[in-house]
Amino acid sequence: MNFPSKLIENAVEELAKLPGVGRKTALRLALHLLKHESEDTLSLAEALVKMRTEVKHCKECHNISDTEICSICANPLRDRSLLCIVSDIRDVIAIENTSQYKGLYHVLGGVISPIEGVGPSDLHIDSLLERLPNSEVREILLAISPTMEGDTTAFYLTRKLRDFNLRITTIARGVPVGGELEYTDEVTLGRSIVERTAYGKI
Amino acid sequence: MNFPSKLIENAVEELAKLPGVGRKTALRLALHLLKHESEDTLSLAEALVKMRTEVKHCKECHNISDTEICSICANPLRDRSLLCIVSDIRDVIAIENTSQYKGLYHVLGGVISPIEGVGPSDLHIDSLLERLPNSEVREILLAISPTMEGDTTAFYLTRKLRDFNLRITTIARGVPVGGELEYTDEVTLGRSIVERTAYGKI
């Protein structure tokens, strides 16, 4: 693609480095910015730079945070006996949005994936094992996606956590709320029958 | 969505203002930037700000440009007797990429659209009419999308250009190269028959 301006070409090339943004989309974004007030572009650029340079990772749980200790770890109302292990910051946001979890988190920063060259030492597993002895944690909730890599990571963790005398749980697998039985895959449906729960109060 | 960091929330909100970017995509972009070197974010921000603050519009044709007069208008090899009228900068880029056009351009900056409150005075039509008398232009090529608004704009322009004694042409409508007759809509197929062209050399 030939651009009539080097400045635009530069901006398009930078935007096209973002995931899911090709050169056509990048051009559309650049022209959108050109059409609107320059303050909009300045505040976008400032927000990005501020985020990238000032955001911290919580020393306790490795969640992103504006402070040394994140707002969840610092919150005295959270249940310190329950620790949820997730692979990614996005999982923390997803679980927080349910408002159903009141414990603490530990963000691994990925999953074990030999194909991508990610081993246990690349994840925040050491800091988890250091954190546990001096903590009030009684239960570990493994909330890791049930993929091949996720299951490997969960299995590795359960082996490492064996000696800590903790209750280890995992998020329930089953038919999604609102999901049709007919269209549920066999493994999920099978597991939802084996791990059936009490019907609840009537 | 609750974010563990105000800085991220800010960045996500700014990114989500871009067209086609929702809050989930914005979060993905923000986390992508956080995962990579901070230089990447800085150069993205710098490229955007530089583009927005330094890019000019060509005084002649209103194309985007790094200089007062764009590289197309300044190019002595372009055919100054042919002027292509387009609605948008993207159309210039698209036509330039064909390498089939060697004339000059005039960018209207939109099309007449009463619904969106865009009238002829909001477009660069006055500057077109001022530009023509002192120019070498002999032919006007209307390359405006064949939508309701585009056709209205083209019709308005032909009325305004009537007194200039110019040849007025429009881009050919027909079956796209590689297109199947069977799947071509009736209006296009009908027009491609009425406006049939010589078969070319055998």
Short mmCIF file of C-alpha atoms in Angstrom, two decimals, chain A residues 3-195:
data_model
loop_
_atom_site.label_atom_id
_atom_site.label_comp_id
_atom_site.label_asym_id
_atom_site.label_seq_id
_atom_site.Cartn_x
_atom_site.Cartn_y
_atom_site.Cartn_z
CA PHE A 3 0.62 6.24 1.50
CA PRO A 4 0.57 9.90 0.55
CA SER A 5 2.27 10.75 3.84
CA LYS A 6 5.20 9.24 5.72
CA LEU A 7 3.59 10.27 9.01
CA ILE A 8 0.48 8.25 8.27
CA GLU A 9 2.54 5.33 7.04
CA ASN A 10 4.43 5.33 10.32
CA ALA A 11 1.26 5.48 12.41
CA VAL A 12 -0.32 2.70 10.33
CA GLU A 13 2.73 0.50 10.77
CA GLU A 14 2.72 1.01 14.53
CA LEU A 15 -1.02 0.35 14.80
CA ALA A 16 -0.73 -2.76 12.63
CA LYS A 17 1.58 -4.29 15.24
CA LEU A 18 -1.39 -4.60 17.61
CA PRO A 19 -3.05 -8.05 17.73
CA GLY A 20 -5.99 -8.38 15.36
CA VAL A 21 -5.19 -5.12 13.57
CA GLY A 22 -4.16 -5.45 9.92
CA ARG A 23 -2.98 -2.62 7.68
CA LYS A 24 -6.47 -1.80 6.41
CA THR A 25 -7.87 -1.55 9.93
CA ALA A 26 -4.82 0.44 11.00
CA LEU A 27 -5.44 2.93 8.20
CA ARG A 28 -9.08 3.22 9.23
CA LEU A 29 -8.02 3.94 12.83
CA ALA A 30 -5.42 6.50 11.69
CA LEU A 31 -7.92 8.32 9.48
CA HIS A 32 -10.45 8.26 12.33
CA LEU A 33 -7.92 9.98 14.58
CA LEU A 34 -7.16 12.52 11.83
CA LYS A 35 -10.85 13.33 11.48
CA HIS A 36 -11.31 14.04 15.17
CA GLU A 37 -9.83 16.63 17.53
CA SER A 38 -6.09 16.33 18.14
CA GLU A 39 -6.85 16.30 21.90
CA ASP A 40 -8.41 12.86 21.42
CA THR A 41 -5.19 11.50 19.95
CA LEU A 42 -3.10 13.16 22.64
CA SER A 43 -5.18 11.71 25.45
CA LEU A 44 -5.09 8.24 23.85
CA ALA A 45 -1.31 8.41 23.50
CA GLU A 46 -0.92 9.73 27.04
CA ALA A 47 -3.15 7.02 28.53
CA LEU A 48 -1.16 4.30 26.75
CA VAL A 49 2.23 5.65 27.79
CA LYS A 50 1.09 6.25 31.37
CA MET A 51 -0.31 2.75 31.61
CA ARG A 52 2.81 1.15 30.16
CA THR A 53 5.29 3.08 32.25
CA GLU A 54 3.44 3.42 35.56
CA VAL A 55 1.46 0.22 35.98
CA LYS A 56 2.90 -2.15 38.58
CA HIS A 57 2.47 -5.81 39.29
CA CYS A 58 1.29 -6.66 42.80
CA LYS A 59 4.16 -8.10 44.85
CA GLU A 60 1.84 -10.61 46.45
CA CYS A 61 -0.36 -11.96 43.64
CA HIS A 62 1.23 -10.57 40.42
CA ASN A 63 -2.05 -8.95 39.44
CA ILE A 64 -1.70 -5.57 37.71
CA SER A 65 -2.04 -2.69 40.09
CA ASP A 66 -1.43 1.04 40.52
CA THR A 67 0.30 0.34 43.83
CA GLU A 68 2.92 -2.09 45.21
CA ILE A 69 0.18 -4.26 46.73
CA CYS A 70 -2.99 -4.49 44.62
CA SER A 71 -6.40 -3.38 45.86
CA ILE A 72 -7.58 -6.99 46.24
CA CYS A 73 -4.61 -8.11 48.36
CA ALA A 74 -4.84 -4.90 50.41
CA ASN A 75 -8.57 -5.23 51.04
CA PRO A 76 -9.14 -6.34 54.67
CA LEU A 77 -12.60 -7.67 53.77
CA ARG A 78 -11.27 -10.39 51.43
CA ASP A 79 -11.21 -13.96 52.71
CA ARG A 80 -7.50 -14.71 53.28
CA SER A 81 -8.08 -18.45 53.72
CA LEU A 82 -9.07 -18.90 50.06
CA LEU A 83 -6.57 -18.48 47.20
CA CYS A 84 -7.62 -18.68 43.56
CA ILE A 85 -4.90 -19.55 41.05
CA VAL A 86 -5.41 -18.19 37.54
CA SER A 87 -3.15 -18.06 34.52
CA ASP A 88 -3.88 -14.51 33.39
CA ILE A 89 -4.92 -11.05 34.58
CA ARG A 90 -7.96 -11.31 32.33
CA ASP A 91 -9.17 -14.25 34.42
CA VAL A 92 -9.02 -12.10 37.55
CA ILE A 93 -11.17 -9.47 35.83
CA ALA A 94 -13.63 -12.14 34.65
CA ILE A 95 -13.96 -13.70 38.12
CA GLU A 96 -14.21 -10.30 39.84
CA ASN A 97 -17.06 -9.39 37.51
CA THR A 98 -19.10 -12.34 38.81
CA SER A 99 -19.04 -10.85 42.35
CA GLN A 100 -19.12 -14.47 43.60
CA TYR A 101 -15.55 -14.72 44.82
CA LYS A 102 -14.27 -13.03 47.96
CA GLY A 103 -10.86 -14.66 48.40
CA LEU A 104 -7.39 -13.71 47.14
CA TYR A 105 -5.70 -14.47 43.83
CA HIS A 106 -2.40 -15.68 42.50
CA VAL A 107 -1.67 -14.91 38.83
CA LEU A 108 0.70 -17.42 37.21
CA GLY A 109 1.33 -15.30 34.13
CA GLY A 110 0.68 -18.15 31.70
CA VAL A 111 0.44 -21.93 31.54
CA ILE A 112 3.04 -24.64 31.07
CA SER A 113 3.46 -25.11 27.32
CA PRO A 114 6.45 -27.09 26.07
CA ILE A 115 5.56 -26.18 22.48
CA GLU A 116 5.86 -22.46 23.22
CA GLY A 117 8.86 -23.04 25.46
CA VAL A 118 7.06 -22.07 28.67
CA GLY A 119 8.21 -24.17 31.61
CA PRO A 120 7.23 -24.03 35.31
CA SER A 121 10.15 -21.70 36.04
CA ASP A 122 8.70 -19.10 33.63
CA LEU A 123 5.52 -18.87 35.71
CA HIS A 124 5.00 -17.33 39.17
CA ILE A 125 5.02 -20.75 40.85
CA ASP A 126 8.06 -20.21 43.09
CA SER A 127 6.53 -17.09 44.58
CA LEU A 128 3.32 -19.07 45.20
CA LEU A 129 5.22 -21.73 47.14
CA GLU A 130 7.07 -19.02 49.11
CA ARG A 131 3.86 -17.22 49.84
CA LEU A 132 1.92 -20.16 51.25
CA PRO A 133 3.82 -21.08 54.47
CA ASN A 134 3.37 -17.64 56.06
CA SER A 135 -0.23 -17.21 54.92
CA GLU A 136 -3.67 -18.02 56.28
CA VAL A 137 -4.58 -19.92 53.11
CA ARG A 138 -6.56 -23.13 53.76
CA GLU A 139 -8.01 -23.75 50.33
CA ILE A 140 -6.55 -23.41 46.84
CA LEU A 141 -9.08 -22.94 44.02
CA LEU A 142 -7.58 -23.83 40.64
CA ALA A 143 -9.34 -21.69 38.02
CA ILE A 144 -7.28 -22.62 34.98
CA SER A 145 -8.80 -23.15 31.53
CA PRO A 146 -9.36 -26.87 30.82
CA THR A 147 -7.05 -27.02 27.82
CA MET A 148 -4.16 -29.45 27.43
CA GLU A 149 -1.70 -26.84 28.74
CA GLY A 150 -4.07 -25.71 31.50
CA ASP A 151 -4.60 -29.27 32.73
CA THR A 152 -0.84 -29.91 32.68
CA THR A 153 -0.29 -26.78 34.75
CA ALA A 154 -3.03 -27.74 37.22
CA PHE A 155 -1.57 -31.23 37.56
CA TYR A 156 1.92 -29.82 38.14
CA LEU A 157 0.56 -27.49 40.81
CA THR A 158 -1.34 -30.21 42.66
CA ARG A 159 1.93 -32.20 42.90
CA LYS A 160 3.78 -29.17 44.24
CA LEU A 161 1.00 -28.31 46.69
CA ARG A 162 0.61 -31.87 48.06
CA ASP A 163 2.77 -31.27 51.13
CA PHE A 164 1.04 -28.08 52.25
CA ASN A 165 -2.01 -29.79 53.75
CA LEU A 166 -4.47 -27.59 51.89
CA ARG A 167 -7.86 -28.30 50.41
CA ILE A 168 -7.43 -28.13 46.62
CA THR A 169 -10.54 -27.44 44.55
CA THR A 170 -11.22 -26.57 40.93
CA ILE A 171 -14.01 -24.62 39.27
CA ALA A 172 -17.05 -26.77 38.41
CA ARG A 173 -17.28 -28.15 34.88
CA GLY A 174 -20.76 -28.62 33.47
CA VAL A 175 -23.44 -27.44 31.11
CA PRO A 176 -23.34 -23.61 30.93
CA VAL A 177 -26.28 -21.75 32.45
CA GLY A 178 -28.76 -21.24 29.60
CA GLY A 179 -27.04 -23.94 27.53
CA GLU A 180 -28.98 -26.64 25.70
CA LEU A 181 -28.22 -30.26 26.67
CA GLU A 182 -28.56 -31.28 23.04
CA TYR A 183 -25.70 -29.07 21.90
CA THR A 184 -23.35 -29.74 24.82
CA ASP A 185 -20.27 -31.82 23.93
CA GLU A 186 -20.18 -35.36 25.32
CA VAL A 187 -17.23 -34.86 27.67
CA THR A 188 -18.87 -31.87 29.37
CA LEU A 189 -22.29 -33.52 29.55
CA GLY A 190 -20.74 -36.74 30.88
CA ARG A 191 -18.85 -34.83 33.54
CA SER A 192 -21.94 -32.85 34.50
CA ILE A 193 -23.71 -36.17 35.23
CA VAL A 194 -20.82 -37.76 37.15
CA GLU A 195 -20.36 -34.57 39.20
#
